[in-house]
PDB file of C-alpha atoms in Angstrom:
ATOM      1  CA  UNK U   1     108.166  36.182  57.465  1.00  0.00           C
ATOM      2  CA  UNK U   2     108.156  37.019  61.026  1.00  0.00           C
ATOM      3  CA  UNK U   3     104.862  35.944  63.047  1.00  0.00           C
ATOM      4  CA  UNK U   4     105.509  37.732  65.918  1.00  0.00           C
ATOM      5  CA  UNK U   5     105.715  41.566  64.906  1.00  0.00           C
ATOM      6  CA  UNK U   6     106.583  43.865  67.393  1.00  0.00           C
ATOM      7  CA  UNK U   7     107.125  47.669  67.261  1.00  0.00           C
ATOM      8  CA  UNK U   8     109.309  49.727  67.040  1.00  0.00           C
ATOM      9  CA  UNK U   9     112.432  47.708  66.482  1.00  0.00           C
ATOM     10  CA  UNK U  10     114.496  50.875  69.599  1.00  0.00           C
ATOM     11  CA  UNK U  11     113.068  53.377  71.648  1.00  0.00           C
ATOM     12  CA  UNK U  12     114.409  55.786  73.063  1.00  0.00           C
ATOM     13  CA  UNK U  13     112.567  57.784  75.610  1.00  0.00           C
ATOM     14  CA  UNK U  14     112.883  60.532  78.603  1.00  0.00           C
ATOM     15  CA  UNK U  15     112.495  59.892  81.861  1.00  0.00           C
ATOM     16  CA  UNK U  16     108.709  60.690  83.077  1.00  0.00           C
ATOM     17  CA  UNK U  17     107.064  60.173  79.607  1.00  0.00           C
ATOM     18  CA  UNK U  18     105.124  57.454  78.403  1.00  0.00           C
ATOM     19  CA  UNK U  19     105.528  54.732  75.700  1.00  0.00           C
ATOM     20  CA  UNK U  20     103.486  51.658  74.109  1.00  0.00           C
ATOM     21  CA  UNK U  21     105.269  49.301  72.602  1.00  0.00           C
ATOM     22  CA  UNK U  22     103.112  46.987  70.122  1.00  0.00           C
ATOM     23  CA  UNK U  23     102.517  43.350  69.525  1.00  0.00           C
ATOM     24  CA  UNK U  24     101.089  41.108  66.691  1.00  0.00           C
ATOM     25  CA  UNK U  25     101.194  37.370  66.292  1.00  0.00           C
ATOM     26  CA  UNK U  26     100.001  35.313  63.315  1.00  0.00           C
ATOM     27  CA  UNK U  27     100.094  32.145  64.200  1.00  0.00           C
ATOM     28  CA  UNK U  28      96.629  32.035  65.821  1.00  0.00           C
ATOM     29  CA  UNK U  29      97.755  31.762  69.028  1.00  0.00           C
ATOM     30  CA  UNK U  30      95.177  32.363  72.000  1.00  0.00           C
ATOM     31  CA  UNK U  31      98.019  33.015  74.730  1.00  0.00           C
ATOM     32  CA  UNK U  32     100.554  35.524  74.567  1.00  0.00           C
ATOM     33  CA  UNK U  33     103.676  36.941  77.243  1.00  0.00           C
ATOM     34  CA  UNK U  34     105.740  39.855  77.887  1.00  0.00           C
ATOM     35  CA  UNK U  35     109.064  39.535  78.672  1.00  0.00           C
ATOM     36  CA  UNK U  36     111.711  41.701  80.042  1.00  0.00           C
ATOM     37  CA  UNK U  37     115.385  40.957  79.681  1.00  0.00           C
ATOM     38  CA  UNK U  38     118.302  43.277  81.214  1.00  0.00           C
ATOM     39  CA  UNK U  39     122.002  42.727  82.157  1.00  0.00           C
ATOM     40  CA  UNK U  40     120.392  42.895  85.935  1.00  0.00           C
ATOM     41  CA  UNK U  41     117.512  39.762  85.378  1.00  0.00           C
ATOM     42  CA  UNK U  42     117.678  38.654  82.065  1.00  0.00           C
ATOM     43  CA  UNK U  43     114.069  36.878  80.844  1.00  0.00           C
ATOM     44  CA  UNK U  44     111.871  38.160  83.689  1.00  0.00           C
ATOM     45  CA  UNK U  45     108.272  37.088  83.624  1.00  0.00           C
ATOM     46  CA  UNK U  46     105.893  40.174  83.352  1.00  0.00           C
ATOM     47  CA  UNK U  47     102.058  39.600  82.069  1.00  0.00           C
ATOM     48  CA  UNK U  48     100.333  36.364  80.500  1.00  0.00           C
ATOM     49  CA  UNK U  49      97.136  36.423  78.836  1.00  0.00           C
ATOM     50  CA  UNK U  50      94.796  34.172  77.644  1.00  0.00           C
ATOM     51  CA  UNK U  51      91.659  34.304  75.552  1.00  0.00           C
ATOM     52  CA  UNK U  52      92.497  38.164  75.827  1.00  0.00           C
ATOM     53  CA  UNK U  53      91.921  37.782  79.885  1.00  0.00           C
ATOM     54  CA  UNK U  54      95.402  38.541  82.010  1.00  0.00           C
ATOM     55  CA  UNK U  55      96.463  34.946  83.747  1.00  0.00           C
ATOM     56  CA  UNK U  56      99.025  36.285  85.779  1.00  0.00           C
ATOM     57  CA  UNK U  57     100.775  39.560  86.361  1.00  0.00           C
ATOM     58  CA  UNK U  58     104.372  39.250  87.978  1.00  0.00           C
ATOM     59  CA  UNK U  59     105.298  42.863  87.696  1.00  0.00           C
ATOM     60  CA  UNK U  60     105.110  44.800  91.318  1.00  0.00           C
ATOM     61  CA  UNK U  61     104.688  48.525  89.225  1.00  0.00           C
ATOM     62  CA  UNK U  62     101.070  49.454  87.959  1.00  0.00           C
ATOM     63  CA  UNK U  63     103.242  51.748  85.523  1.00  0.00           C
ATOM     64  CA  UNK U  64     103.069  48.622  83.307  1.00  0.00           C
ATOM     65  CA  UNK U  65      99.804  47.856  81.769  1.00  0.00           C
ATOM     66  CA  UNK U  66      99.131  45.357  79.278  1.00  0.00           C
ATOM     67  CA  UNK U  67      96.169  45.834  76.838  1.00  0.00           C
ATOM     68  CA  UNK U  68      95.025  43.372  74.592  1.00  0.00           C
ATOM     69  CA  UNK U  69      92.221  45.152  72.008  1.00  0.00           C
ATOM     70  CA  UNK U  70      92.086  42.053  69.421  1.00  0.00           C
ATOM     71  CA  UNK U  71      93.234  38.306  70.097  1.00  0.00           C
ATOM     72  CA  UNK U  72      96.313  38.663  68.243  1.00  0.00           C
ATOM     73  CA  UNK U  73      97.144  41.760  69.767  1.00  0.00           C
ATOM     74  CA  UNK U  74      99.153  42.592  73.466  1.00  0.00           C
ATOM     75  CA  UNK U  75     100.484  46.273  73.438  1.00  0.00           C
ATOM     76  CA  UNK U  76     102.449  47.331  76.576  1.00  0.00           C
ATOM     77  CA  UNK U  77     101.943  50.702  78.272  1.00  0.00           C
ATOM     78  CA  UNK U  78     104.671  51.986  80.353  1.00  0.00           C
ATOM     79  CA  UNK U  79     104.032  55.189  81.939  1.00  0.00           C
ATOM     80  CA  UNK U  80     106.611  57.138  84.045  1.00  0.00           C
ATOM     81  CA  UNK U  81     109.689  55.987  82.610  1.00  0.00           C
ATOM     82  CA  UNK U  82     112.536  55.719  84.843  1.00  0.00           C
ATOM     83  CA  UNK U  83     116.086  54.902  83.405  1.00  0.00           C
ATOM     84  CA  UNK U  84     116.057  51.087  85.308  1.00  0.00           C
ATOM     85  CA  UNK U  85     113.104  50.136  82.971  1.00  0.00           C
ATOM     86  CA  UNK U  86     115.871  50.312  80.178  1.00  0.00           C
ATOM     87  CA  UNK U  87     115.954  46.452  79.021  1.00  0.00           C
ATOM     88  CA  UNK U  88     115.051  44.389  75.687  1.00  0.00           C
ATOM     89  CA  UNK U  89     111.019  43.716  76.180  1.00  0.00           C
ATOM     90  CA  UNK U  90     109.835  40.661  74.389  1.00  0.00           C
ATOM     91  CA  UNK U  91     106.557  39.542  73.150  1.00  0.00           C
ATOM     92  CA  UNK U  92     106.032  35.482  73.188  1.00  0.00           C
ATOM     93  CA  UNK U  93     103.019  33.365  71.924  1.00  0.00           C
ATOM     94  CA  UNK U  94     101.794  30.008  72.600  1.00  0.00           C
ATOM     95  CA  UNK U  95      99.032  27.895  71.475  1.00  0.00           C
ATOM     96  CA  UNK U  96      96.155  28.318  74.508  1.00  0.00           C
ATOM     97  CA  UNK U  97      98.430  29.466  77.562  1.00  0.00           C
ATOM     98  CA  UNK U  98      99.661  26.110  80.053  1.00  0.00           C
ATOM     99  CA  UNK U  99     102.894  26.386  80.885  1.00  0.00           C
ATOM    100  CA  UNK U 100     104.317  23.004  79.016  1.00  0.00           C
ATOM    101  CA  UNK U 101     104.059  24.440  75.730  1.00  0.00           C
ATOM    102  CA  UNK U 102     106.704  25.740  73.537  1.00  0.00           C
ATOM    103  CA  UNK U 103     106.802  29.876  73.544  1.00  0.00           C
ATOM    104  CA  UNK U 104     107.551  31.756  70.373  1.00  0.00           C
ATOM    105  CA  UNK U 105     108.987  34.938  70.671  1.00  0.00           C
ATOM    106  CA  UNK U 106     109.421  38.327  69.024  1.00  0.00           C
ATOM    107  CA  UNK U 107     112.833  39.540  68.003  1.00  0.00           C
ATOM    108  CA  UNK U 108     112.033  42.468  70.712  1.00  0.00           C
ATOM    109  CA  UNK U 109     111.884  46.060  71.591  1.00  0.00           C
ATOM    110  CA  UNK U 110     115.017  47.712  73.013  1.00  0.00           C
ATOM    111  CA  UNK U 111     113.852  50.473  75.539  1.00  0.00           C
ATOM    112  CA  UNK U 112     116.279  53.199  76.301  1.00  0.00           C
ATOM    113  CA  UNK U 113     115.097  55.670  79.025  1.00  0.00           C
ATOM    114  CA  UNK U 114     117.540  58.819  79.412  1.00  0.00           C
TER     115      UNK U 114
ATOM    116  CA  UNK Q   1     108.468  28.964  94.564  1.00  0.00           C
ATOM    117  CA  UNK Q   2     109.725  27.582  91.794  1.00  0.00           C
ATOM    118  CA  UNK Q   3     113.435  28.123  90.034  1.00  0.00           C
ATOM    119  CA  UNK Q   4     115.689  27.601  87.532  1.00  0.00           C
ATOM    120  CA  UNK Q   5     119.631  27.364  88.100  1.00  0.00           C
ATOM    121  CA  UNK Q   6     122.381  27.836  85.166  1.00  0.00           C
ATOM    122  CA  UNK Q   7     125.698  27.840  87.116  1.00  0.00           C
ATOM    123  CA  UNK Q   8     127.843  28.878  84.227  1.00  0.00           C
ATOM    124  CA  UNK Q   9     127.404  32.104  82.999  1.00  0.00           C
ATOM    125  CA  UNK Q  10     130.073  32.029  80.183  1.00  0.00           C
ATOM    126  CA  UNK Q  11     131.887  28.715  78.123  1.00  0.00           C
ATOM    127  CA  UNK Q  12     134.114  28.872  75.941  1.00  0.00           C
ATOM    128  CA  UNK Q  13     135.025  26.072  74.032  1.00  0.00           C
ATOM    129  CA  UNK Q  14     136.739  24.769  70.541  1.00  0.00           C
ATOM    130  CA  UNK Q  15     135.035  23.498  67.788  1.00  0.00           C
ATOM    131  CA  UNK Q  16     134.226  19.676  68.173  1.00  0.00           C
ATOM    132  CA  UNK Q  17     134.429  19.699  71.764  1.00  0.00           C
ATOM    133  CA  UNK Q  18     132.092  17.971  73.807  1.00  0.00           C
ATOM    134  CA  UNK Q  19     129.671  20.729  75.603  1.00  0.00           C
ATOM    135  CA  UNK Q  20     128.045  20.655  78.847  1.00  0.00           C
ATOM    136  CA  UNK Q  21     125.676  23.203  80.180  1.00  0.00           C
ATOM    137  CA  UNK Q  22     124.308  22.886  83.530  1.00  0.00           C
ATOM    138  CA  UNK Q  23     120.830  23.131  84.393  1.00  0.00           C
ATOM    139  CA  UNK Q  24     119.046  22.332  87.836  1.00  0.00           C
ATOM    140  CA  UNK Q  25     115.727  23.199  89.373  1.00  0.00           C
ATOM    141  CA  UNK Q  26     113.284  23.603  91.936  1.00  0.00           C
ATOM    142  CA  UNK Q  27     109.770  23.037  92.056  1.00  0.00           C
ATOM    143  CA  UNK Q  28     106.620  20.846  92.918  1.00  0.00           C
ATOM    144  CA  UNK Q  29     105.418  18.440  90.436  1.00  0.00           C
ATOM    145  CA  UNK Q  30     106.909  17.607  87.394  1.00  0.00           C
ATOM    146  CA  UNK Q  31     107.579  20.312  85.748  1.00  0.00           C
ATOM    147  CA  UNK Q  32     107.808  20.971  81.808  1.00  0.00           C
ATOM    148  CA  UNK Q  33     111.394  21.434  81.316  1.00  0.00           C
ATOM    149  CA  UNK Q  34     112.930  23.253  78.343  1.00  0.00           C
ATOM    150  CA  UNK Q  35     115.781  24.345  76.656  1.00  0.00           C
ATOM    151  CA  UNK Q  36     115.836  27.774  74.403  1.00  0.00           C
ATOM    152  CA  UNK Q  37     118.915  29.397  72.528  1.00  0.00           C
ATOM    153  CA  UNK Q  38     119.055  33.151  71.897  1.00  0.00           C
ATOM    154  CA  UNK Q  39     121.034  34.466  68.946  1.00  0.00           C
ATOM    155  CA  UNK Q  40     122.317  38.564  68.712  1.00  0.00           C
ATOM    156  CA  UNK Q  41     119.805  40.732  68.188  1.00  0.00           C
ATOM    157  CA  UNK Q  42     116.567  37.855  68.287  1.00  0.00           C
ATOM    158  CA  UNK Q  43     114.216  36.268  70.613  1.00  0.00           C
ATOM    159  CA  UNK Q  44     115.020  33.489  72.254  1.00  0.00           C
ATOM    160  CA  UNK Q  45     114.023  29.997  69.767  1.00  0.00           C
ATOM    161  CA  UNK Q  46     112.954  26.496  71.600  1.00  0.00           C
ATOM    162  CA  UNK Q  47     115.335  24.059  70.909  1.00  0.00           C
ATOM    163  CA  UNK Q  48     113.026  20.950  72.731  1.00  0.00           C
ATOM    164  CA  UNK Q  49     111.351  20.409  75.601  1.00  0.00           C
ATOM    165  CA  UNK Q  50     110.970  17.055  78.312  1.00  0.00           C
ATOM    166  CA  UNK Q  51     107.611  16.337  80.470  1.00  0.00           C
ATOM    167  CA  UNK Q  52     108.137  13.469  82.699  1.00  0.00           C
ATOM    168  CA  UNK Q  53     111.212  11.736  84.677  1.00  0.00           C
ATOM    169  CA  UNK Q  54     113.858  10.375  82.279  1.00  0.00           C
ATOM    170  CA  UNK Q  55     112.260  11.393  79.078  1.00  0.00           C
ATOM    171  CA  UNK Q  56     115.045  12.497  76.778  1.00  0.00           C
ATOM    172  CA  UNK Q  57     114.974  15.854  74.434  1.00  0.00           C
ATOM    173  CA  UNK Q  58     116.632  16.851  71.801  1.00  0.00           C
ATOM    174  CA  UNK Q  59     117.645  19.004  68.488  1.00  0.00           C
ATOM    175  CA  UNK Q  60     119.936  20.189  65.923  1.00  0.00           C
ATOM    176  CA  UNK Q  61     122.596  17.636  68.256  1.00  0.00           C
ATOM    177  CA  UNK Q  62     121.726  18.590  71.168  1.00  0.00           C
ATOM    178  CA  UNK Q  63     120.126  16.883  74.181  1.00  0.00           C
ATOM    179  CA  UNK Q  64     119.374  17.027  78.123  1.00  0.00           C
ATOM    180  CA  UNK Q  65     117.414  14.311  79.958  1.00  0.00           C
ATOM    181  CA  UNK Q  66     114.918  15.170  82.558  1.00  0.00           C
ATOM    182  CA  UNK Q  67     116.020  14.005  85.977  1.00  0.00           C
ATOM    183  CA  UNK Q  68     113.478  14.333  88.971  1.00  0.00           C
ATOM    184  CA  UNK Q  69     116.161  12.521  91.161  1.00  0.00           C
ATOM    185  CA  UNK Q  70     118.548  15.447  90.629  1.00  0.00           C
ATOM    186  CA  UNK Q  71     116.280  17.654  89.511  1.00  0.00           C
ATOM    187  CA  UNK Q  72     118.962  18.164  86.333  1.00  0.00           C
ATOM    188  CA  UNK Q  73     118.249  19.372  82.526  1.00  0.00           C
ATOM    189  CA  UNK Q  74     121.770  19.665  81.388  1.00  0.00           C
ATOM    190  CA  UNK Q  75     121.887  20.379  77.779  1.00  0.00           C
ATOM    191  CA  UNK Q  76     124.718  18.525  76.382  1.00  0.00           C
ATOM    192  CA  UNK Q  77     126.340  18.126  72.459  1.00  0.00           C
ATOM    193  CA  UNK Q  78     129.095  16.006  71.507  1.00  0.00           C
ATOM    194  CA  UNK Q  79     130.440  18.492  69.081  1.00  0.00           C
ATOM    195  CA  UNK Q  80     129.903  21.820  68.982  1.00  0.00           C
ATOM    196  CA  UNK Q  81     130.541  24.070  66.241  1.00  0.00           C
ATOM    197  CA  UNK Q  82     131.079  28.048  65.311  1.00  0.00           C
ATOM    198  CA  UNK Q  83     127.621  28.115  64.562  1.00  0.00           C
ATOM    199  CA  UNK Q  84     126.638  26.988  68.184  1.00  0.00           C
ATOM    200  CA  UNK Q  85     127.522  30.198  69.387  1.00  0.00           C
ATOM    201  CA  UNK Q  86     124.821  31.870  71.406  1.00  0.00           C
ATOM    202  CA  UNK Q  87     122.904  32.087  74.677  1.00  0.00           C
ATOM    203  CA  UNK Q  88     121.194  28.964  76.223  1.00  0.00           C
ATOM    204  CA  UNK Q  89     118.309  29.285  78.552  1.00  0.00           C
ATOM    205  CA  UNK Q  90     116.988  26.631  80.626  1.00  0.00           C
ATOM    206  CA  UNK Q  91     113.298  26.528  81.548  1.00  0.00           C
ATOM    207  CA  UNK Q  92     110.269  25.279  82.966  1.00  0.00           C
ATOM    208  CA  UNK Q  93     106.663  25.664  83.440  1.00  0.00           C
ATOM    209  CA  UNK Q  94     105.583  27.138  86.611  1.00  0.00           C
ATOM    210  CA  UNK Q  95     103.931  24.858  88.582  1.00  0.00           C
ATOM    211  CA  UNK Q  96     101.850  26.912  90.983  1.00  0.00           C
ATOM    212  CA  UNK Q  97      99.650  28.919  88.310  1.00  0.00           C
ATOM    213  CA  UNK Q  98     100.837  27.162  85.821  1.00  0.00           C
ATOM    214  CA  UNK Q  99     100.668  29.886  83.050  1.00  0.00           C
ATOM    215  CA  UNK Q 100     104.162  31.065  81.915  1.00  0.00           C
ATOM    216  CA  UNK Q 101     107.853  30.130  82.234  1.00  0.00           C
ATOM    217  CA  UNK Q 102     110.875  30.857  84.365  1.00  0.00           C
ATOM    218  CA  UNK Q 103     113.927  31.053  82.556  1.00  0.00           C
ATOM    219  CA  UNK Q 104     117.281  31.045  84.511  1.00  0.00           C
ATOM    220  CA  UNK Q 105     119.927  33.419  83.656  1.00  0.00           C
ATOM    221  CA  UNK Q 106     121.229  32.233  80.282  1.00  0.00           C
ATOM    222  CA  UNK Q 107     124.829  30.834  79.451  1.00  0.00           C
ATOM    223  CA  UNK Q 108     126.559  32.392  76.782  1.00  0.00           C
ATOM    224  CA  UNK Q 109     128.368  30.063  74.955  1.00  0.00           C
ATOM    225  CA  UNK Q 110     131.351  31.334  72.475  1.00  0.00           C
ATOM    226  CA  UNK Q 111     132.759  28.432  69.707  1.00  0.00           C
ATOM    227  CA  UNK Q 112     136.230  29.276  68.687  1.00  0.00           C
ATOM    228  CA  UNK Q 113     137.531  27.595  65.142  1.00  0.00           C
TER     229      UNK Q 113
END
């Protein structure tokens, strides 16, 4: 069984709109990531949180917001879609959030943007 | 800041040859070092991970020893396999906030019988 759930699977959106793409973890985790891989930086840091509080934001655009309504929980908002945010977006999990621990990760959401 | 280097971007090898994938970095400290493979279609998986200078990690075969004189992780197997076939990330835990990890850019590694 998959403890990293993350919805939907593809997405395929126009250019403008706005998406949310979901994340669960069950492995009672009290950090978790979101990571953006593309052929142009693959695995790109974007948003850590920890105890449901945001650690550290390395994404320049406010159109990405994380939001984190239960513990096991990190959706990410993307509004005004533009074609270059087309990449693989991962959710990743750790135990309580330092960087020397091992990260688990989702098997992704693939974000087209026409 | 710190960063992770992967010179090769693509090896190809043959089943039971020895493999060699090159990973150096940059940063204060001593950073958490780790190795993660990435199969089609999935998130990346840990393979292992190394904390201090010459502390040794490995799995499934594989291996890389930390090295704070050359600031080297190369992830190493003596015999690689069909199986191996994926994409290897190196790495570590930032050092300056200390909450996340830089990965370098991934070598995709292709096993031929």
């Amino acid at each position: 069984d998959p403890k990293i759930i993350q919805k939907p699977k593809y997405l395929v959106a126009v250019t403008g709109s706005e998406k949310i793409l979901i994340c669960e973890q069950y492995l009672g985790h009290n950090a978790m990531y979101w990571y953006r891989q593309s052929a142009k930086k693959p695995l790109e840091f974007m948003f850590s949180y920890s105890y449901q509080k945001l650690m550290d934001n390395q994404t320049a655009s406010s159109r990405f917001q994380p939001q984190s309504s239960k513990k096991n929980h990190l959706d990410l908002q993307i509004t005004a879609l533009k074609p270059d945010d087309s990449a693989t977006y991962f959710c990743a999990s750790s135990p309580t959030g330092i960087s020397n621990e091992r990260l688990f990760f989702g098997h992704g959401t693939k974000l087209s943007v026409l | 800041g710190d960063s992770v280097t992967q010179t090769e971007g693509q090896v190809a090898l043959s089943e039971e040859d020895f493999l060699t994938i090159h990973c150096n970095y940059s940063a204060s400290g001593y950073p958490a070092l780790f190795w993660y493979v990435q199969y089609p279609g999935e998130g990346p998986q840990f393979l292992f991970r190394a904390s201090r200078d010459k502390e040794k990690g490995s799995s499934r075969g594989f291996e890389a020893t930390y090295d704070k004189g050359t600031t080297s992780f190369h992830l190493r197997k003596a015999s690689v396999q069909e199986s191996d076939s994926a994409v290897y990330y190196c790495a570590l835990g930032e050092t300056n906030s200390g909450t996340y990890q830089r990965f370098g850019t991934g070598t995709k590694l292709q096993v031929v019988p």
